[in-house]
Short mmCIF file of C-alpha atoms in Angstrom, two decimals:
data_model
loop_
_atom_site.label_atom_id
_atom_site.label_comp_id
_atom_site.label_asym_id
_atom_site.label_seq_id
_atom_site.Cartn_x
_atom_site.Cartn_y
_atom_site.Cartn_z
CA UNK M 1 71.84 146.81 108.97
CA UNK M 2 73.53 149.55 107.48
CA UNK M 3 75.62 150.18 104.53
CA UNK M 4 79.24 149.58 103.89
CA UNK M 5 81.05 153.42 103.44
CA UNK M 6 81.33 154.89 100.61
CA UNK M 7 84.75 156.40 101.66
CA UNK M 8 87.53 154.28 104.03
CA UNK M 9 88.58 156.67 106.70
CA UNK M 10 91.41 158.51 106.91
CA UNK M 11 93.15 156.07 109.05
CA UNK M 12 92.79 153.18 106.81
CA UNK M 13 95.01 152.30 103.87
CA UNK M 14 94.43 149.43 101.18
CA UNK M 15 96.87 146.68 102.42
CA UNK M 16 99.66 145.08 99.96
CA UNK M 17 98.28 141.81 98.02
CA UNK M 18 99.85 139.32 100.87
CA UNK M 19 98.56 141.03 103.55
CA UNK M 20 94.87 141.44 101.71
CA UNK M 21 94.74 137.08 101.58
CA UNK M 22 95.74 136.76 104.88
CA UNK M 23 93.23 138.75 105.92
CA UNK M 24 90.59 137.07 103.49
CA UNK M 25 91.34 133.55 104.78
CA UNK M 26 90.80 135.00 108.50
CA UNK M 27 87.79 136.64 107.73
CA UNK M 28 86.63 133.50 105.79
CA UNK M 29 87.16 131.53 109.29
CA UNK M 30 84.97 133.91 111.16
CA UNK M 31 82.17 132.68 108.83
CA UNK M 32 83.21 129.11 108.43
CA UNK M 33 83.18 128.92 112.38
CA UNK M 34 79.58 130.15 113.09
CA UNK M 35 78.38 128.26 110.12
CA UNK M 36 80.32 124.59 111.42
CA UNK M 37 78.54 125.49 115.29
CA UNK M 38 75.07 125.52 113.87
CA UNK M 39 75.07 121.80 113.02
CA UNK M 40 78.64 120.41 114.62
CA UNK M 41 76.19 118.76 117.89
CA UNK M 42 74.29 116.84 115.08
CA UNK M 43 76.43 113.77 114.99
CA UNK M 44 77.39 114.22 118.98
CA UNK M 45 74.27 114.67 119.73
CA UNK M 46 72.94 111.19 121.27
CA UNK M 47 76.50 110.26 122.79
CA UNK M 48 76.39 114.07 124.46
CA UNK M 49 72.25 112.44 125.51
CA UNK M 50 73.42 109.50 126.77
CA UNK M 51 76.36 110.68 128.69
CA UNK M 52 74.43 113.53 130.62
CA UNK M 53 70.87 111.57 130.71
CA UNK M 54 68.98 113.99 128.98
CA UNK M 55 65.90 114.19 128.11
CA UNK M 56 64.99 114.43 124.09
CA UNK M 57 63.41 118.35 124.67
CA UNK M 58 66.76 119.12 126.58
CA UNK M 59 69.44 117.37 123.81
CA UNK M 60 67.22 119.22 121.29
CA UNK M 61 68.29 122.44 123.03
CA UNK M 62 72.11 122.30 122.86
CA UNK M 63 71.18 123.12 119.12
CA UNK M 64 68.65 125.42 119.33
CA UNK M 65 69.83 127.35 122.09
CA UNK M 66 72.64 128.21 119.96
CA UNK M 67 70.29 128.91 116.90
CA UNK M 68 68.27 131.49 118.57
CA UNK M 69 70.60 133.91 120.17
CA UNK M 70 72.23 133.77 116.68
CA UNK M 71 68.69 134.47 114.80
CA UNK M 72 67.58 137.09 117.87
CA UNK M 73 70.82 139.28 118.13
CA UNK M 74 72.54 139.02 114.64
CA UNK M 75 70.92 142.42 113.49
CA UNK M 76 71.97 143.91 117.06
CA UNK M 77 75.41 142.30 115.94
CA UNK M 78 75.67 144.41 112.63
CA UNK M 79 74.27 147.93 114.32
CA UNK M 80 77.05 147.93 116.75
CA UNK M 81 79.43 148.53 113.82
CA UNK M 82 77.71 151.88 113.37
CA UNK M 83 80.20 153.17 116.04
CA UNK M 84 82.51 150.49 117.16
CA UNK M 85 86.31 150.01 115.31
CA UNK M 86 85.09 146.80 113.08
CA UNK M 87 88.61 145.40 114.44
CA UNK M 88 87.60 146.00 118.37
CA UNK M 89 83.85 144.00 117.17
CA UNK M 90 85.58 140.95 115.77
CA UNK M 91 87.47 140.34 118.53
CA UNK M 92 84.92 140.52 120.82
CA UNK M 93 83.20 138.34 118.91
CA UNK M 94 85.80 136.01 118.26
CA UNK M 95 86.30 136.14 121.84
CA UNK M 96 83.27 135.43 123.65
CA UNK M 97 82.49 132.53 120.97
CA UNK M 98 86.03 131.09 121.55
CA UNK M 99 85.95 131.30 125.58
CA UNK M 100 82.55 129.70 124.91
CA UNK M 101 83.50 127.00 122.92
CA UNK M 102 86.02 126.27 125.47
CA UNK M 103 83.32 126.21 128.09
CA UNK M 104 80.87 123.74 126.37
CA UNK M 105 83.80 121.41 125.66
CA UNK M 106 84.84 121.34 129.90
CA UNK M 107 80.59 120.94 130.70
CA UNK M 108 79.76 118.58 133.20
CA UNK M 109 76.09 118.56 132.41
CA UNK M 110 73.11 119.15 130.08
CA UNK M 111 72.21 122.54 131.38
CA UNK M 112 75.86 123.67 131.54
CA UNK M 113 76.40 122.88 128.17
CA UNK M 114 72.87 124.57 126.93
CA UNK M 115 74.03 127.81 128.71
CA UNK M 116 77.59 127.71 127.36
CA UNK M 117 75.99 127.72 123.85
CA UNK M 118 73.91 130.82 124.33
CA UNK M 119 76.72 132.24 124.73
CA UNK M 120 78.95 130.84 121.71
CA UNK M 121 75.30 132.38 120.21
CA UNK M 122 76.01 135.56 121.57
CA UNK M 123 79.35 135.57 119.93
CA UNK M 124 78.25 134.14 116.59
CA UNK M 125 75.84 137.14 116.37
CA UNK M 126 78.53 139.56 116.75
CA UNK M 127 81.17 138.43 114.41
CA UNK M 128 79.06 136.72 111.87
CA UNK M 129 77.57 140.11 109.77
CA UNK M 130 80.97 142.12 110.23
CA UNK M 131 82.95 139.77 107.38
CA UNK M 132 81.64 141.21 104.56
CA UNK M 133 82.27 144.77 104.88
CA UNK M 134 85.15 144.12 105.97
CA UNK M 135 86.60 142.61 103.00
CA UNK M 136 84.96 145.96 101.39
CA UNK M 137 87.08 148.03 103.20
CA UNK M 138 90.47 145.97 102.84
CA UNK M 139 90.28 145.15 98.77
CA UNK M 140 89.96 147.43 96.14
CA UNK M 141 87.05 147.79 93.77
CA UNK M 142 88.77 145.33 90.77
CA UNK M 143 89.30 142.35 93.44
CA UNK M 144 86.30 142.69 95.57
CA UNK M 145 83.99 140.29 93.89
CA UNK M 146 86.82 137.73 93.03
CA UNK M 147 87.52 137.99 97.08
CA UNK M 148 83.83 137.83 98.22
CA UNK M 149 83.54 134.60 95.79
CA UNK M 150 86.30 132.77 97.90
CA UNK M 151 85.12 134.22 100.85
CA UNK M 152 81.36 132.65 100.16
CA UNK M 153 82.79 129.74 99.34
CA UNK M 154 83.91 128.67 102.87
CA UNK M 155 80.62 128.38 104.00
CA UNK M 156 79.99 125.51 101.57
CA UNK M 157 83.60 123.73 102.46
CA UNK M 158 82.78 124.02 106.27
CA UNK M 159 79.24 123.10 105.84
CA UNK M 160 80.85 120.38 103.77
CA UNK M 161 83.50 119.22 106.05
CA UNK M 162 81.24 119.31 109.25
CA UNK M 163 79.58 116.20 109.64
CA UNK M 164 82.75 114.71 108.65
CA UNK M 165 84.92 116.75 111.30
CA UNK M 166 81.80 115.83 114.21
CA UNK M 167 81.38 112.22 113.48
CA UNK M 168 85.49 111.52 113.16
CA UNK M 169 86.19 113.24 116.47
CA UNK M 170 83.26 111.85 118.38
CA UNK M 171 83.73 108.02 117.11
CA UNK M 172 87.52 107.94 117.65
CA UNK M 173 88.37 111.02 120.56
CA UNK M 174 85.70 112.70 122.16
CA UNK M 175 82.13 114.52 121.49
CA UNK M 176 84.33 117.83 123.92
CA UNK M 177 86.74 118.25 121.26
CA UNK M 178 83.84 119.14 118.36
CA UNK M 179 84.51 122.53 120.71
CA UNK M 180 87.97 122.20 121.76
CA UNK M 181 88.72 122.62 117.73
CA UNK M 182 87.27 125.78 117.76
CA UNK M 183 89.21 127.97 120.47
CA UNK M 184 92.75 127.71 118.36
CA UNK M 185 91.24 129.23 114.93
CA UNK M 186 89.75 131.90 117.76
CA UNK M 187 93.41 133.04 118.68
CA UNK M 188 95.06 132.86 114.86
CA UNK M 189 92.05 135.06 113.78
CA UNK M 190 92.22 137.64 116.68
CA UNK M 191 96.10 138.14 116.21
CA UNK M 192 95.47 138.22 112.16
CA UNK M 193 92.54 140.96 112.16
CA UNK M 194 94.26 143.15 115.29
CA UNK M 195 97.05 143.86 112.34
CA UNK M 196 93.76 144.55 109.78
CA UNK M 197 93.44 148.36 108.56
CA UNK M 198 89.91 148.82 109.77
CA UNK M 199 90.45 151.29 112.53
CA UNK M 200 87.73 153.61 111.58
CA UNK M 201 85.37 155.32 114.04
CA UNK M 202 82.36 154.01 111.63
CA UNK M 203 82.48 150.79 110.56
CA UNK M 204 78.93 150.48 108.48
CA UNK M 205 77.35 153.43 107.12
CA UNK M 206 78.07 157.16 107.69
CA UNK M 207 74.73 158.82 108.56
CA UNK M 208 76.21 161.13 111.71
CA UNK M 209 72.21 162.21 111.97
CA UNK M 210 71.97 158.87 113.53
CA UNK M 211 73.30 159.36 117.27
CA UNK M 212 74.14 155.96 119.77
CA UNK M 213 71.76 157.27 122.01
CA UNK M 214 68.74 156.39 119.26
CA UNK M 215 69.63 152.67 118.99
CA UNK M 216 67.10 150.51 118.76
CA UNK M 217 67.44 148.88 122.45
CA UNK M 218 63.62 148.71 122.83
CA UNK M 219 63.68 146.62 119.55
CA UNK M 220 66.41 144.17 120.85
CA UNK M 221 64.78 143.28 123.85
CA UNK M 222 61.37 142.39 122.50
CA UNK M 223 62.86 140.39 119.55
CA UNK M 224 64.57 138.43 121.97
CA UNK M 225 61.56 138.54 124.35
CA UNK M 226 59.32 137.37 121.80
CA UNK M 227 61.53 134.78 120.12
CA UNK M 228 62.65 133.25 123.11
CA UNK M 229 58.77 132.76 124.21
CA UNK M 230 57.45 131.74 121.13
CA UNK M 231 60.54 128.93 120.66
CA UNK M 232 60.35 128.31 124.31
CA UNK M 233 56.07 127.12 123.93
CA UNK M 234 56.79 125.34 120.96
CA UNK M 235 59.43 123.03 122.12
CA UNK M 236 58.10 122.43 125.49
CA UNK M 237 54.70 121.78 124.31
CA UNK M 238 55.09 118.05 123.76
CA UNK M 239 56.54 117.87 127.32
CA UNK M 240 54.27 120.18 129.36
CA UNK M 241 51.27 119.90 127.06
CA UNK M 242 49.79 121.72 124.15
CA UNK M 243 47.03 123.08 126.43
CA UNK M 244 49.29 123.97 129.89
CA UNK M 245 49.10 127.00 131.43
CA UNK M 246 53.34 127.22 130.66
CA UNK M 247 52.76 126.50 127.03
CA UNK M 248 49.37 129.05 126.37
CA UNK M 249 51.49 131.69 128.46
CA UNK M 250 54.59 131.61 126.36
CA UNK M 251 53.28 131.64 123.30
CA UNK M 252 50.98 134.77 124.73
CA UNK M 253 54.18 136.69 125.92
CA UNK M 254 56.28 135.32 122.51
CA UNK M 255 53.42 136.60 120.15
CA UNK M 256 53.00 139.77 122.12
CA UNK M 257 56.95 140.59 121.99
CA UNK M 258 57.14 140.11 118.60
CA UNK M 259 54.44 142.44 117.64
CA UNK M 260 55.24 145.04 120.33
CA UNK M 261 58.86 144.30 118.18
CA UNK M 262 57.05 145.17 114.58
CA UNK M 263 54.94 148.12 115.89
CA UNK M 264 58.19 149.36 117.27
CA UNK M 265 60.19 149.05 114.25
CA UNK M 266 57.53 150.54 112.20
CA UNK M 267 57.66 153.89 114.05
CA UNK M 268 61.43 154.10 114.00
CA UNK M 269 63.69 156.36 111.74
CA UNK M 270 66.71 153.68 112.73
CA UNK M 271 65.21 150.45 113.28
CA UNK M 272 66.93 147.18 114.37
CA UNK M 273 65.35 145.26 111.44
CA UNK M 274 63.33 146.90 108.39
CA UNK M 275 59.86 145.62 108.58
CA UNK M 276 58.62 147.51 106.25
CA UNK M 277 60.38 146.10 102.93
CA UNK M 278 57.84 142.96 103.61
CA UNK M 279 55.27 145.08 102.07
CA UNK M 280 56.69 144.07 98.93
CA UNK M 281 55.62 140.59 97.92
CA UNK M 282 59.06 139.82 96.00
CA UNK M 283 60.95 140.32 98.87
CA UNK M 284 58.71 138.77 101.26
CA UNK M 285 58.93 135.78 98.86
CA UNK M 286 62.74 136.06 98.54
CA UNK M 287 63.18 136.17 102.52
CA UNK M 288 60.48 133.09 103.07
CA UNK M 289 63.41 131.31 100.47
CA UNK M 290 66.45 131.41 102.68
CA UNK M 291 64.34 131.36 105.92
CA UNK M 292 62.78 127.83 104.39
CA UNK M 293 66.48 126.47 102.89
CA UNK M 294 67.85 127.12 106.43
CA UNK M 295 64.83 125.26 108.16
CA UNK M 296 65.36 122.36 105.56
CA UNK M 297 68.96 122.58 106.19
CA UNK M 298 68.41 122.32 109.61
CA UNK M 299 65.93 119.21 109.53
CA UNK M 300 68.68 117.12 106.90
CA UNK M 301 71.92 117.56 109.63
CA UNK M 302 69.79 117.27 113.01
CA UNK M 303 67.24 114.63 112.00
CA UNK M 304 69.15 112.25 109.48
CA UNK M 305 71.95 112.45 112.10
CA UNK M 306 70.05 110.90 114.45
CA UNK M 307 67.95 108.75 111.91
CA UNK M 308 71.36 106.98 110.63
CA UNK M 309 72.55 106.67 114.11
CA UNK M 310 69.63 105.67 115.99
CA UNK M 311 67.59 103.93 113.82
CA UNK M 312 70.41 102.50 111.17
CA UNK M 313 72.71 101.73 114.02
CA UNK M 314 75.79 104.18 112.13
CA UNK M 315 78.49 105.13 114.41
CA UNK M 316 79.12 108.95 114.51
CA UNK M 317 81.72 108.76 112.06
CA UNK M 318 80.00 106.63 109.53
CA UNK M 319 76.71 108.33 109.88
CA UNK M 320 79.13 111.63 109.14
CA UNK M 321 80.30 110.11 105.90
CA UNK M 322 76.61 109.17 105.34
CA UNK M 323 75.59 112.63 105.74
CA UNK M 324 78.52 113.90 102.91
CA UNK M 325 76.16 112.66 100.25
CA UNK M 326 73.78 115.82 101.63
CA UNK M 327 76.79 117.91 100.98
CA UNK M 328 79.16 116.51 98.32
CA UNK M 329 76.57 118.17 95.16
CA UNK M 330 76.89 121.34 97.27
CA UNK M 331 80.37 121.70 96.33
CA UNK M 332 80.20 120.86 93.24
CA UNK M 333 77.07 123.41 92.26
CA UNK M 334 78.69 126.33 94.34
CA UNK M 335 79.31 128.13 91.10
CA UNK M 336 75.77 126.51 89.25
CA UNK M 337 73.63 129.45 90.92
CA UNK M 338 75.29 131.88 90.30
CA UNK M 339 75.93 131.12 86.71
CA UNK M 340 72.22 130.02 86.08
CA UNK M 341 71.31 133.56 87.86
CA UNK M 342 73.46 135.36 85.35
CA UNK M 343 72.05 133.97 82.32
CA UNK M 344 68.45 133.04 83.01
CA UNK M 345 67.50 135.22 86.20
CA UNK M 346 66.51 134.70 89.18
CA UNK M 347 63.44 132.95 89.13
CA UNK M 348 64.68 129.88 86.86
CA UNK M 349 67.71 128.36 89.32
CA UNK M 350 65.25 129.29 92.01
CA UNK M 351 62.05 127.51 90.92
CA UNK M 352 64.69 124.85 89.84
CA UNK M 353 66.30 124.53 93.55
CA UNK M 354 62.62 124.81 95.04
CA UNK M 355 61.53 121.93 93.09
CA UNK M 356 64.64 120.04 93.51
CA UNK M 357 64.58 119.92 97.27
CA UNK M 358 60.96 119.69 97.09
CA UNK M 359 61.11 116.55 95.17
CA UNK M 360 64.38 115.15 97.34
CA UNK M 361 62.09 115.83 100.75
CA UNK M 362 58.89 113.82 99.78
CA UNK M 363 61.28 111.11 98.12
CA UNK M 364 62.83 110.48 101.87
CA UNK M 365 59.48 110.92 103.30
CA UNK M 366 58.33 107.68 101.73
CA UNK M 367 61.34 105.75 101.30
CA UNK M 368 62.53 106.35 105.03
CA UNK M 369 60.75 104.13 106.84
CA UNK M 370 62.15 101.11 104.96
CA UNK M 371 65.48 101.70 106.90
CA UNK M 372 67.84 101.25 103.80
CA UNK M 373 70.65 104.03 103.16
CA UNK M 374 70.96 103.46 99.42
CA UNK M 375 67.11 104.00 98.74
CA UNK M 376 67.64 107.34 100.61
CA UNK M 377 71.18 108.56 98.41
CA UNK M 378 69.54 109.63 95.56
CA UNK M 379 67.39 112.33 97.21
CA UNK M 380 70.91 113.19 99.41
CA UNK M 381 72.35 113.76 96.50
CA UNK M 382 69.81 116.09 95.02
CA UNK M 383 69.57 117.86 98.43
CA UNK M 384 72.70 119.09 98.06
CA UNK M 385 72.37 120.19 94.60
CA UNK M 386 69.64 122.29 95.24
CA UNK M 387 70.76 124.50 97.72
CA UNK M 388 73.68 126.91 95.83
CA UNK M 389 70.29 127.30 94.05
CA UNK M 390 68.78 128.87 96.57
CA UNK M 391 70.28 131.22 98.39
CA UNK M 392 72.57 133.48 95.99
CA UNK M 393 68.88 134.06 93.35
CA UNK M 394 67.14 135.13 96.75
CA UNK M 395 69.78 137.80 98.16
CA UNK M 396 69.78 138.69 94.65
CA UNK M 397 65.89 138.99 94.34
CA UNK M 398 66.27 140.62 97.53
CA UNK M 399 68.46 143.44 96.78
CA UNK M 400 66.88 144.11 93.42
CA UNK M 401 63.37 144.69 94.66
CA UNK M 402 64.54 147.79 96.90
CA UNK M 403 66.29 151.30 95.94
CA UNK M 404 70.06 151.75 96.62
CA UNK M 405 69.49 153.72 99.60
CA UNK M 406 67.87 150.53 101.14
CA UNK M 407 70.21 147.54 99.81
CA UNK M 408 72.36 147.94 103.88
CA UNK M 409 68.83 146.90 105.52
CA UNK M 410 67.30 144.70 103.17
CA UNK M 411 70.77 142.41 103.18
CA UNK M 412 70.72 142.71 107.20
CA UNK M 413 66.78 141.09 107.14
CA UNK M 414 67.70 138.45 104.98
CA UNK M 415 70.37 137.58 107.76
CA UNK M 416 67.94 137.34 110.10
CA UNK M 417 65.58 135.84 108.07
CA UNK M 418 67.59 132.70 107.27
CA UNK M 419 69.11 132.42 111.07
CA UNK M 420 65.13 132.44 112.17
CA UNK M 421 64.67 129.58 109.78
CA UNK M 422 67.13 127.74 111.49
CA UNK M 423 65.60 128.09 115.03
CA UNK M 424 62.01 127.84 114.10
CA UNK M 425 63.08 124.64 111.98
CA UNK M 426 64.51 123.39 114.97
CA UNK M 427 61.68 124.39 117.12
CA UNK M 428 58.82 122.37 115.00
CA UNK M 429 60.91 119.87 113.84
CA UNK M 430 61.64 118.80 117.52
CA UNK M 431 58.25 119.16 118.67
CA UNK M 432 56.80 117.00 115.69
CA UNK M 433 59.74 114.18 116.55
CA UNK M 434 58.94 114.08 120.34
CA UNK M 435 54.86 113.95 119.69
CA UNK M 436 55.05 111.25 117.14
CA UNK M 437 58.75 109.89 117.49
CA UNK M 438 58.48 109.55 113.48
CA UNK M 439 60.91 110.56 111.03
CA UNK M 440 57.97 110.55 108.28
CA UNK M 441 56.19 113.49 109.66
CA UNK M 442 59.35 115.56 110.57
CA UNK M 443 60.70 115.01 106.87
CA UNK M 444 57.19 115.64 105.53
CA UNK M 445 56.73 118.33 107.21
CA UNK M 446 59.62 119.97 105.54
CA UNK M 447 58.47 118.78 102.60
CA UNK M 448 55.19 120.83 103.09
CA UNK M 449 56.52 123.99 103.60
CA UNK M 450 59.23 123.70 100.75
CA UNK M 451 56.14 123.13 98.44
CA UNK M 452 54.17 126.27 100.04
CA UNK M 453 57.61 128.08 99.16
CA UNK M 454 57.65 126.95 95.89
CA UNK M 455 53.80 128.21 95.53
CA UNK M 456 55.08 131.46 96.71
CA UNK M 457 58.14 131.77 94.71
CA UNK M 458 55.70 131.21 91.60
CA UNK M 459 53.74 133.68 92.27
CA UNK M 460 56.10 136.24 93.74
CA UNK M 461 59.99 135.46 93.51
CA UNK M 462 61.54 138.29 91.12
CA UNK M 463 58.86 140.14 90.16
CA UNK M 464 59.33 143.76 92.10
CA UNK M 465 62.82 145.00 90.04
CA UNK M 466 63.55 148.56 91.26
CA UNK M 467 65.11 150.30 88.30
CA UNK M 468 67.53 152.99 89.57
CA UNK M 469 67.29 155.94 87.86
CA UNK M 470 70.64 157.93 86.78
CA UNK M 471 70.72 161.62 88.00
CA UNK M 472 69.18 164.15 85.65
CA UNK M 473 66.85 161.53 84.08
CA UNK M 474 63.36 161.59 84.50
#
């Protein structure tokens, strides 16, 4: 993705201190909104089962169908602000994920509701990387990182409230309104940014060398080509069978997308994503971090959803207040990372958070199977700590190890980095539960590749610094 501009256009104007909040808590939404729709299903998800007589490969879909047109078309998302009004994007956004929403809440049946969410996906995609520079554009330098803070912190209040908001509404309305909620924040956000001074031709970046007709389309359609294959082989595999001709054909076509995608991108003066900053190892290290906190994260809300309700016998809203112990430490760490990152680095709070959810994993991976709640808290609690630890040292790491001229792409790969985490999480995850129908191994599994992280993270995490150079020095 490209860089915020250096320079607002002539049309903009910094907006008076009222109107600059109201635009922050709008923007905030957008965020809040895609984050809430990656896990909202979780506690739904066996009353939306039940009620439509799915299958566990389909029910596993109304999540992951949503996960990977987020993960596939966020980048395409934050390249269309290269020449479309950032106020025009939003709402489109906004739009199609609202309309969406609206849709999956009114489905009649499993497949209706899995295409309704590639849609909200769609929407998410857009929206979700145009926040940011936004709230670049509106505040002035003294108050932007004071209004980024807040901003960042809805993710952790949404992510906090959400199990909460999906079991409640589920156990005492309906499973249709965990959408239904979402169309009415749609409309107060639309009318609120439509008033917002970002009517610039340019929204990211200023490079006129760069023309629409060199976008990156070729790149878009194999990384969806590819992903969608690829996810496509691994969570059918249980059903059709690890040797079917289906399965070995997808994950042919899914491989061969995605490297048609890298060779591609590799050969491109614009491309979608920035391959190439993987040939350092710190920020190969730094992306595997938020790609393997957002499969974890994925794994917790999904899996110990269905593990309180189906196997603990939890209603939806009890297994949702079950689920706030995963969260609750969240909150109150929010500001823990990026203190410890301050004054120790990058590598302590993230060898710290590695460990921490390491340790929290294997702890439910052998306590799990004794069906008690309270011998699982402790590592729900921890969970939750370690996560603020996570992701602000990584985008940190992340930015550091490339020059200035490169900080637009390498914060637009992390993106996609993380949202892939979520869908290939998903992907494995669900294929482990339906071969084995055991909690152990899906937990365990997690656990495995938070350890390999860790291993990496040792090795790697924080150690590839660029040091800018001032002009004239040599």
């Amino acid at each position: 993705m490209a860089q915020p501009p250096q320079n607002p256009t002539n049309e903009e104007h910094i907006p008076s201190s009222m109107h600059r909040w109201m635009f922050l808590a709008a923007l905030s939404f957008i965020l809040g909104l895609a984050l809430l729709d990656e896990t909202v299903v979780s506690l739904a998800l066996p009353t939306i089962t039940e009620e439509f007589g799915m299958t566990l490969t389909q029910s596993h879909w109304v999540v992951n169908s949503y996960l990977l047109m987020f993960a596939a078309l966020v980048a395409f998302g934050g390249k269309l602000a290269d020449w479309v009004n950032i106020n025009y994007l939003i709402i489109l956004g906004m739009s199609i994920f609202g309309l969406a929403s609206l849709a999956c809440g009114f489905a009649t049946n499993g497949s209706f509701l899995i295409a309704a969410r590639v849609v909200q996906g769609v929407g998410a995609a857009i929206m979700f990387p145009l926040p940011v520079v936004a709230i670049s554009r509106i505040f002035p330098p003294e108050g932007r990182g004071f209004a980024l803070g807040i901003y960042g912190s809805a993710a952790t209040v949404f992510m906090s409230l959400g199990p909460l908001v999906s079991g409640y509404l589920t156990s005492y309305f309906s499973w249709h309104w965990i959408f239904w909620i979402n169309p009415p924040f749609v409309v107060i956000v639309c009318l609120v940014i439509a008033f917002a001074p970002l009517r610039g031709p340019v929204a990211y970046g200023q490079d006129e060398n760069i023309s629409k007709d060199s976008f990156d389309w070729l790149g878009v359609t194999f990384l969806l080509v590819g992903l969608f294959f690829f996810v496509l082989a691994i969570m059918q595999a249980p059903d059709w069978g690890w040797t079917s001709r289906k399965v070995v054909l997808s994950f042919v076509i899914g491989l061969g997308g995605l490297a048609i995608f890298i060779w591609n991108e590799l050969r491109r003066r614009a491309p979608l994503i920035e391959v190439s900053l993987f040939e350092a190892p710190s920020f190969t290290s730094a992306a595997f971090v938020v790609f393997q906190a957002q499969y974890v994260k994925i794994v917790m809300f999904i899996f110990g959803a269905l593990y309180f309700q189906q196997t603990l016998g939890f209603a939806p809203f009890i297994a949702g207040l079950a689920l706030m112990a995963a969260v609750t430490m969240n909150v109150m760490t929010a500001g823990l990372g990026g203190l410890c990152t301050d004054r120790f680095g990058v590598r302590v709070p993230n060898m710290l958070g590695l460990l921490t959810m390491s340790g929290s994993l294997l702890w439910i991976t052998a306590l799990i199977s004794a069906d008690n709640y309270w011998l699982l808290f402790p590592a729900l609690l921890a969970f939750g700590a370690s996560l603020p630890l996570l992701f602000l040292p990584a985008m940190k790491s992340a930015l550091d190890s490339v020059e200035t001229s490169k900080k637009g792409q390498a914060s637009g790969v992390m993106i996609t980095s993380q949202m892939l985490g979520g869908t290939v999480g998903m992907s494995i995850s669900s294929s482990i539960f339906i071969f084995t129908m055991s909690y152990e191994f899906v937990f365990g599994s997690a656990a495995v590749i938070s350890l390999i992280c860790c291993l990496c993270s040792y090795l790697y995490f924080g150690t590839g610094e660029v040091v800018e150079e001032t002009e004239g020095q040599g």
